[in-house]
Amino acid sequence: MINKLCIIGVGLIGGSLARALRAAKVAGTIVGHGRDPAQLQRALDLGVIDRAERLLADAVRDADMVVLAVPVGAMAEVLRELAPRLDARATVTDVGSVKGAVVAAARHALGARFSVFVPGHPLAGTEKSGVEASFARLFDGKRVVLTPEPDTDPGAVQRVTDMWRATGAEVLTMTAAHHDEALAAISHLPHMLAYTLVDTLLRLDDRDTMFALAASSFRDVTRVAASDPGMWHDICLTNRAALVKMLKHYRGQLDELLAAIESGDGRYLRELFERAKQQRDTLPEPDRGRSVD
Ligand code: NAP
């Protein structure tokens, strides 16, 4: 049971977590903090939070669980402001899509109190943003990765694990570096492909006809290009090394494909398509879900 839950950044993820914990009846008071008063008022009106606090100091006072659900690029600044105001009993966690950079920022900001910080990332989301897009079942049946460091307090890890389990999520643990490499491959690379694919067509002279003709395959492959540009700016820049490695790997594979098509190497194409289809066919349906968006 969490007595006072403080959500910093009541958007899609922060709002969905608040809704899920309220539905599970494991949170007493839920307090929200953000920069835009209109957004906080909306969160209050929707019943996502019980109280809105404009000042971070008021939001975190007496909170026993503090969740940072702001963009990855804002984590360092929020952690710096949070550090001197944290209650002695508080556990702190985050939901950022990149872990190495957030861990480094938390270590720097929290200093001797770093052990209360449990880095986390729910592998669940949509291409929409803001509290209006939040819903209580977002994490149900999905995975949440925690990346505790050797000096993270095991009690804090247990409290954050219990919190996520109450939303219906399955909790996994791995290192921050392993998380960032895996996410570069399964989430960050596909987002780069989707954005680039739309932009590739956008740069063609005949783009109007192209977009008018674009049907389900183009929509399916580019769905995540509707995601928040600010969020993806932050993810690219904070997971640069792993993402560059994956993009180069993919570029190498595209070069191979190009050569095979140019030279008419049907055997290469057939083997590639069959191998990929076989693997793709084993992916579970999103609703039964393990999808990362
Ligand atoms: P979102 O809907 O845009 O919500 C972000 C919230 O943070 C907004 O309520 C925003 O409100 C607030 N905020 C921004 N900067 C702030 C600051 N400096 N101080 C206080 N509040 C601030 O974004 P989201 O999709 O929920 O993403 C939040 C986090 O979840 C990100 O770290 C992202 O990497 C991670 N994540 C996202 C997904 C996904 O699919 N969307 C999935 C997993 C994890 P104000 O503008 O009013 O301050």
XYZ file of C-alpha atoms and ligand atoms in Angstrom:
341
model
C 0.000 0.000 0.000
C 1.276 3.426 -0.957
C 0.066 6.207 1.356
C 0.926 9.207 -0.770
C 1.835 8.656 -4.409
C 3.405 11.606 -6.206
C 3.376 11.532 -10.010
C 5.691 14.069 -11.612
C 4.487 14.425 -15.212
C 0.817 13.396 -15.435
C 0.772 12.482 -19.128
C 0.079 9.218 -20.947
C 2.317 7.048 -18.757
C 2.058 8.942 -15.432
C -1.720 9.299 -15.854
C -2.170 5.625 -16.770
C -0.136 4.533 -13.743
C -2.233 6.755 -11.455
C -5.446 5.332 -12.927
C -4.210 1.724 -12.644
C -3.109 2.099 -9.011
C -6.374 3.793 -8.085
C -8.336 0.977 -9.752
C -6.231 -1.572 -7.845
C -6.905 0.372 -4.608
C -3.249 0.364 -3.598
C -2.682 4.127 -3.450
C -4.078 6.468 -0.772
C -3.701 10.041 -2.001
C -2.453 10.625 -5.547
C -0.796 13.986 -6.104
C 0.269 15.251 -9.524
C 2.873 17.805 -10.531
C 3.666 19.328 -13.938
C 4.399 22.674 -15.568
C 1.128 23.447 -17.320
C -1.717 24.293 -14.865
C -4.333 23.553 -17.557
C -2.990 19.999 -17.967
C -3.011 19.433 -14.207
C -6.574 20.746 -14.006
C -7.530 18.304 -16.770
C -5.969 15.453 -14.750
C -8.024 16.569 -11.722
C -11.231 16.850 -13.789
C -10.695 13.355 -15.203
C -10.246 11.998 -11.654
C -6.721 10.777 -12.454
C -5.210 12.610 -9.461
C -6.667 13.775 -6.127
C -4.556 16.905 -5.857
C -2.524 19.056 -8.224
C 0.551 20.848 -6.918
C 2.284 23.580 -8.898
C 5.368 23.449 -6.670
C 7.491 20.317 -6.679
C 8.279 20.797 -2.964
C 4.550 20.632 -2.108
C 3.991 17.668 -4.408
C 6.686 15.450 -2.869
C 6.162 16.461 0.778
C 5.413 13.272 2.811
C 5.189 11.174 -0.367
C 6.322 7.572 0.182
C 6.405 6.839 -3.578
C 7.582 9.364 -6.167
C 7.285 8.452 -9.864
C 9.106 10.522 -12.485
C 7.044 10.315 -15.684
C 8.527 13.299 -17.536
C 10.397 13.138 -20.884
C 13.861 11.574 -20.620
C 15.473 14.928 -21.451
C 13.787 16.551 -18.410
C 14.789 13.848 -15.880
C 18.125 15.425 -14.821
C 16.542 18.814 -14.117
C 13.614 17.291 -12.175
C 15.960 15.037 -10.158
C 18.133 18.025 -9.233
C 15.109 19.940 -7.974
C 13.710 16.889 -6.226
C 16.833 15.789 -4.320
C 16.782 18.291 -1.413
C 12.985 18.000 -1.004
C 12.634 14.233 -0.767
C 10.962 12.740 2.316
C 13.265 10.458 4.344
C 10.954 7.453 3.746
C 10.431 8.036 0.035
C 11.137 5.545 -2.734
C 11.755 7.141 -6.141
C 11.348 5.517 -9.536
C 11.024 6.599 -13.165
C 9.399 5.367 -16.381
C 11.930 6.723 -18.894
C 12.497 4.839 -22.155
C 16.297 5.042 -21.743
C 17.975 3.850 -18.568
C 21.746 4.522 -18.639
C 21.353 8.304 -18.934
C 18.638 8.450 -16.256
C 20.709 6.329 -13.845
C 23.698 8.669 -14.331
C 21.494 11.745 -13.734
C 19.950 10.187 -10.608
C 23.345 9.216 -9.188
C 24.601 12.741 -9.755
C 21.515 14.477 -8.291
C 20.729 12.177 -5.366
C 24.304 11.510 -4.191
C 24.222 9.562 -0.912
C 20.468 8.961 -1.324
C 20.836 7.258 -4.711
C 19.982 3.864 -3.169
C 16.282 4.834 -2.917
C 16.086 5.292 -6.705
C 14.797 2.327 -8.720
C 15.153 2.887 -12.487
C 12.196 1.493 -14.432
C 10.597 1.330 -17.877
C 7.125 -0.002 -18.653
C 7.186 -1.687 -22.080
C 3.762 -0.350 -22.889
C 2.508 2.766 -24.550
C 0.737 4.221 -27.529
C 1.619 6.830 -30.139
C -0.567 9.328 -28.236
C 0.537 11.735 -25.491
C -1.018 13.590 -22.588
C -3.332 12.727 -19.717
C -6.362 12.492 -22.012
C -4.796 9.479 -23.712
C -4.169 7.695 -20.371
C -6.096 4.583 -19.369
C -5.995 2.188 -16.418
C -5.313 -1.043 -18.329
C -2.300 0.212 -20.276
C 0.126 -1.972 -18.299
C -2.112 -5.003 -17.807
C -0.338 -8.082 -19.198
C 2.656 -5.980 -20.287
C 6.232 -6.061 -19.059
C 8.042 -3.551 -16.881
C 11.840 -3.620 -16.802
C 13.634 -2.485 -13.639
C 17.382 -1.837 -13.866
C 18.576 -1.608 -10.248
C 22.255 -0.865 -9.679
C 24.414 -2.879 -7.237
C 23.850 -0.199 -4.557
C 20.066 0.111 -5.039
C 18.156 -0.697 -1.830
C 16.474 -4.149 -2.250
C 13.523 -2.894 -0.169
C 12.968 -0.059 -2.644
C 13.142 -2.540 -5.561
C 10.494 -4.670 -3.829
C 8.187 -1.666 -3.298
C 8.444 -0.635 -6.961
C 7.956 -4.260 -8.070
C 4.799 -4.494 -5.929
C 3.520 -1.217 -7.386
C 3.871 -2.432 -10.981
C 2.438 -5.870 -10.218
C -0.676 -4.120 -8.890
C -1.206 -2.703 -12.421
C -1.229 -6.236 -13.874
C 2.292 -5.963 -15.293
C 5.039 -8.568 -15.153
C 8.290 -7.202 -13.705
C 11.715 -8.155 -15.123
C 15.152 -7.059 -13.981
C 18.248 -6.436 -16.123
C 21.189 -4.043 -16.264
C 20.685 -0.549 -17.657
C 23.202 -1.236 -20.460
C 21.424 -4.445 -21.482
C 18.062 -2.635 -21.437
C 19.355 0.203 -23.615
C 20.836 -2.196 -26.206
C 17.677 -4.296 -26.321
C 15.381 -1.267 -26.622
C 17.578 0.236 -29.350
C 16.870 -2.926 -31.373
C 13.195 -3.577 -30.631
C 11.791 -0.077 -30.193
C 14.168 2.765 -31.034
C 15.269 1.354 -34.440
C 11.669 0.697 -35.596
C 10.715 4.270 -34.673
C 13.665 5.617 -36.699
C 12.575 3.482 -39.673
C 8.986 4.704 -39.440
C 9.938 8.388 -39.259
C 12.471 8.004 -42.093
C 10.062 6.093 -44.302
C 7.440 8.853 -44.098
C 10.126 11.463 -44.724
C 11.504 9.526 -47.710
C 8.134 9.778 -49.452
C 7.734 13.382 -48.323
C 10.885 14.293 -50.259
C 9.660 12.830 -53.553
C 8.295 15.207 -56.207
C 5.234 13.018 -56.644
C 4.540 12.847 -52.904
C 0.887 13.933 -53.131
C 0.018 10.967 -55.327
C 2.100 8.672 -53.109
C 0.313 9.680 -49.912
C -3.082 9.565 -51.644
C -2.376 5.964 -52.697
C -0.803 4.875 -49.388
C -2.838 2.009 -47.974
C -2.672 -0.447 -45.106
C 0.927 -1.659 -45.446
C 2.261 1.903 -45.360
C -0.025 2.757 -42.434
C 0.990 -0.375 -40.485
C 4.715 0.130 -40.948
C 4.622 3.863 -40.144
C 2.066 3.860 -37.282
C 4.683 4.858 -34.705
C 5.782 7.872 -36.775
C 2.741 9.531 -35.162
C 4.592 9.416 -31.793
C 5.626 12.582 -29.981
C 8.664 14.141 -31.769
C 9.960 15.656 -28.510
C 10.036 12.278 -26.807
C 11.924 10.676 -29.713
C 14.386 13.554 -29.880
C 15.248 12.822 -26.228
C 15.451 9.044 -26.714
C 17.798 9.337 -29.728
C 20.155 11.687 -27.955
C 20.243 9.785 -24.647
C 20.628 6.303 -26.175
C 22.971 7.441 -28.925
C 25.654 4.749 -28.743
C 23.288 1.766 -28.800
C 21.076 3.322 -31.468
C 24.006 4.199 -33.764
C 25.220 0.595 -33.471
C 21.779 -0.768 -34.445
C 21.317 1.722 -37.301
C 24.716 0.737 -38.780
C 23.809 -2.919 -38.445
C 20.516 -2.280 -40.242
C 22.218 -0.175 -42.922
C 24.548 -3.121 -43.604
C 21.530 -5.376 -44.031
C 19.830 -2.858 -46.351
C 23.012 -2.771 -48.454
C 22.866 -6.570 -48.743
C 19.210 -6.386 -49.792
C 19.979 -3.688 -52.344
C 22.791 -5.783 -53.847
C 20.549 -8.847 -54.012
C 17.779 -6.942 -55.800
C 20.259 -5.269 -58.185
C 21.878 -8.550 -59.106
C 18.599 -10.453 -59.244
C 19.636 -12.823 -56.441
C 16.249 -14.483 -55.951
C 17.607 -17.105 -53.585
C 18.828 -14.428 -51.143
C 15.442 -12.679 -51.271
C 13.424 -15.851 -50.813
C 15.527 -16.999 -47.847
C 15.350 -13.568 -46.199
C 11.558 -13.282 -46.619
C 10.965 -16.845 -45.405
C 13.212 -16.450 -42.357
C 11.561 -13.134 -41.417
C 7.999 -14.356 -42.018
C 8.581 -17.446 -39.894
C 9.773 -15.302 -36.981
C 7.077 -12.637 -37.477
C 4.362 -15.321 -37.396
C 5.412 -16.290 -33.848
C 4.818 -12.784 -32.408
C 1.824 -12.689 -30.044
C -1.165 -10.524 -30.943
C -0.870 -7.057 -29.306
C -3.979 -7.480 -27.164
C -2.592 -10.596 -25.565
C 0.355 -8.585 -25.296
C 3.962 -8.016 -25.052
C 4.170 -5.193 -27.561
C 6.466 -2.247 -27.061
C 5.350 0.956 -28.673
P 3.500 12.798 -22.105
O 2.172 12.195 -22.302
O 3.917 13.947 -22.962
O 3.660 13.222 -20.587
C 4.803 13.879 -20.088
C 4.378 14.701 -18.894
O 5.529 15.282 -18.300
C 3.422 15.817 -19.231
O 2.335 15.731 -18.325
C 4.230 17.086 -19.012
O 3.346 18.083 -18.509
C 5.235 16.649 -17.969
N 6.511 17.366 -17.998
C 7.302 17.597 -19.054
N 8.423 18.235 -18.674
C 8.311 18.425 -17.337
C 9.130 19.032 -16.367
N 10.304 19.581 -16.690
N 8.695 19.025 -15.072
C 7.512 18.469 -14.720
N 6.693 17.874 -15.613
C 7.088 17.861 -16.903
O 4.663 11.697 -22.277
P 4.596 10.136 -21.954
O 4.392 9.407 -23.225
O 3.725 9.879 -20.791
O 6.138 9.891 -21.575
C 6.609 10.109 -20.272
C 7.832 9.232 -20.023
O 7.459 7.864 -20.254
C 9.018 9.517 -20.946
O 10.190 9.479 -20.199
C 8.975 8.365 -21.950
O 10.275 8.051 -22.405
C 8.386 7.247 -21.108
N 7.662 6.205 -21.851
C 6.796 6.557 -22.846
C 6.110 5.555 -23.527
C 5.140 5.887 -24.637
O 4.794 5.018 -25.441
N 4.662 7.118 -24.733
C 6.277 4.209 -23.165
C 7.123 3.899 -22.106
C 7.820 4.911 -21.455
P 3.702 19.638 -18.612
O 4.069 19.896 -20.028
O 2.444 20.313 -18.150
O 4.812 19.862 -17.660
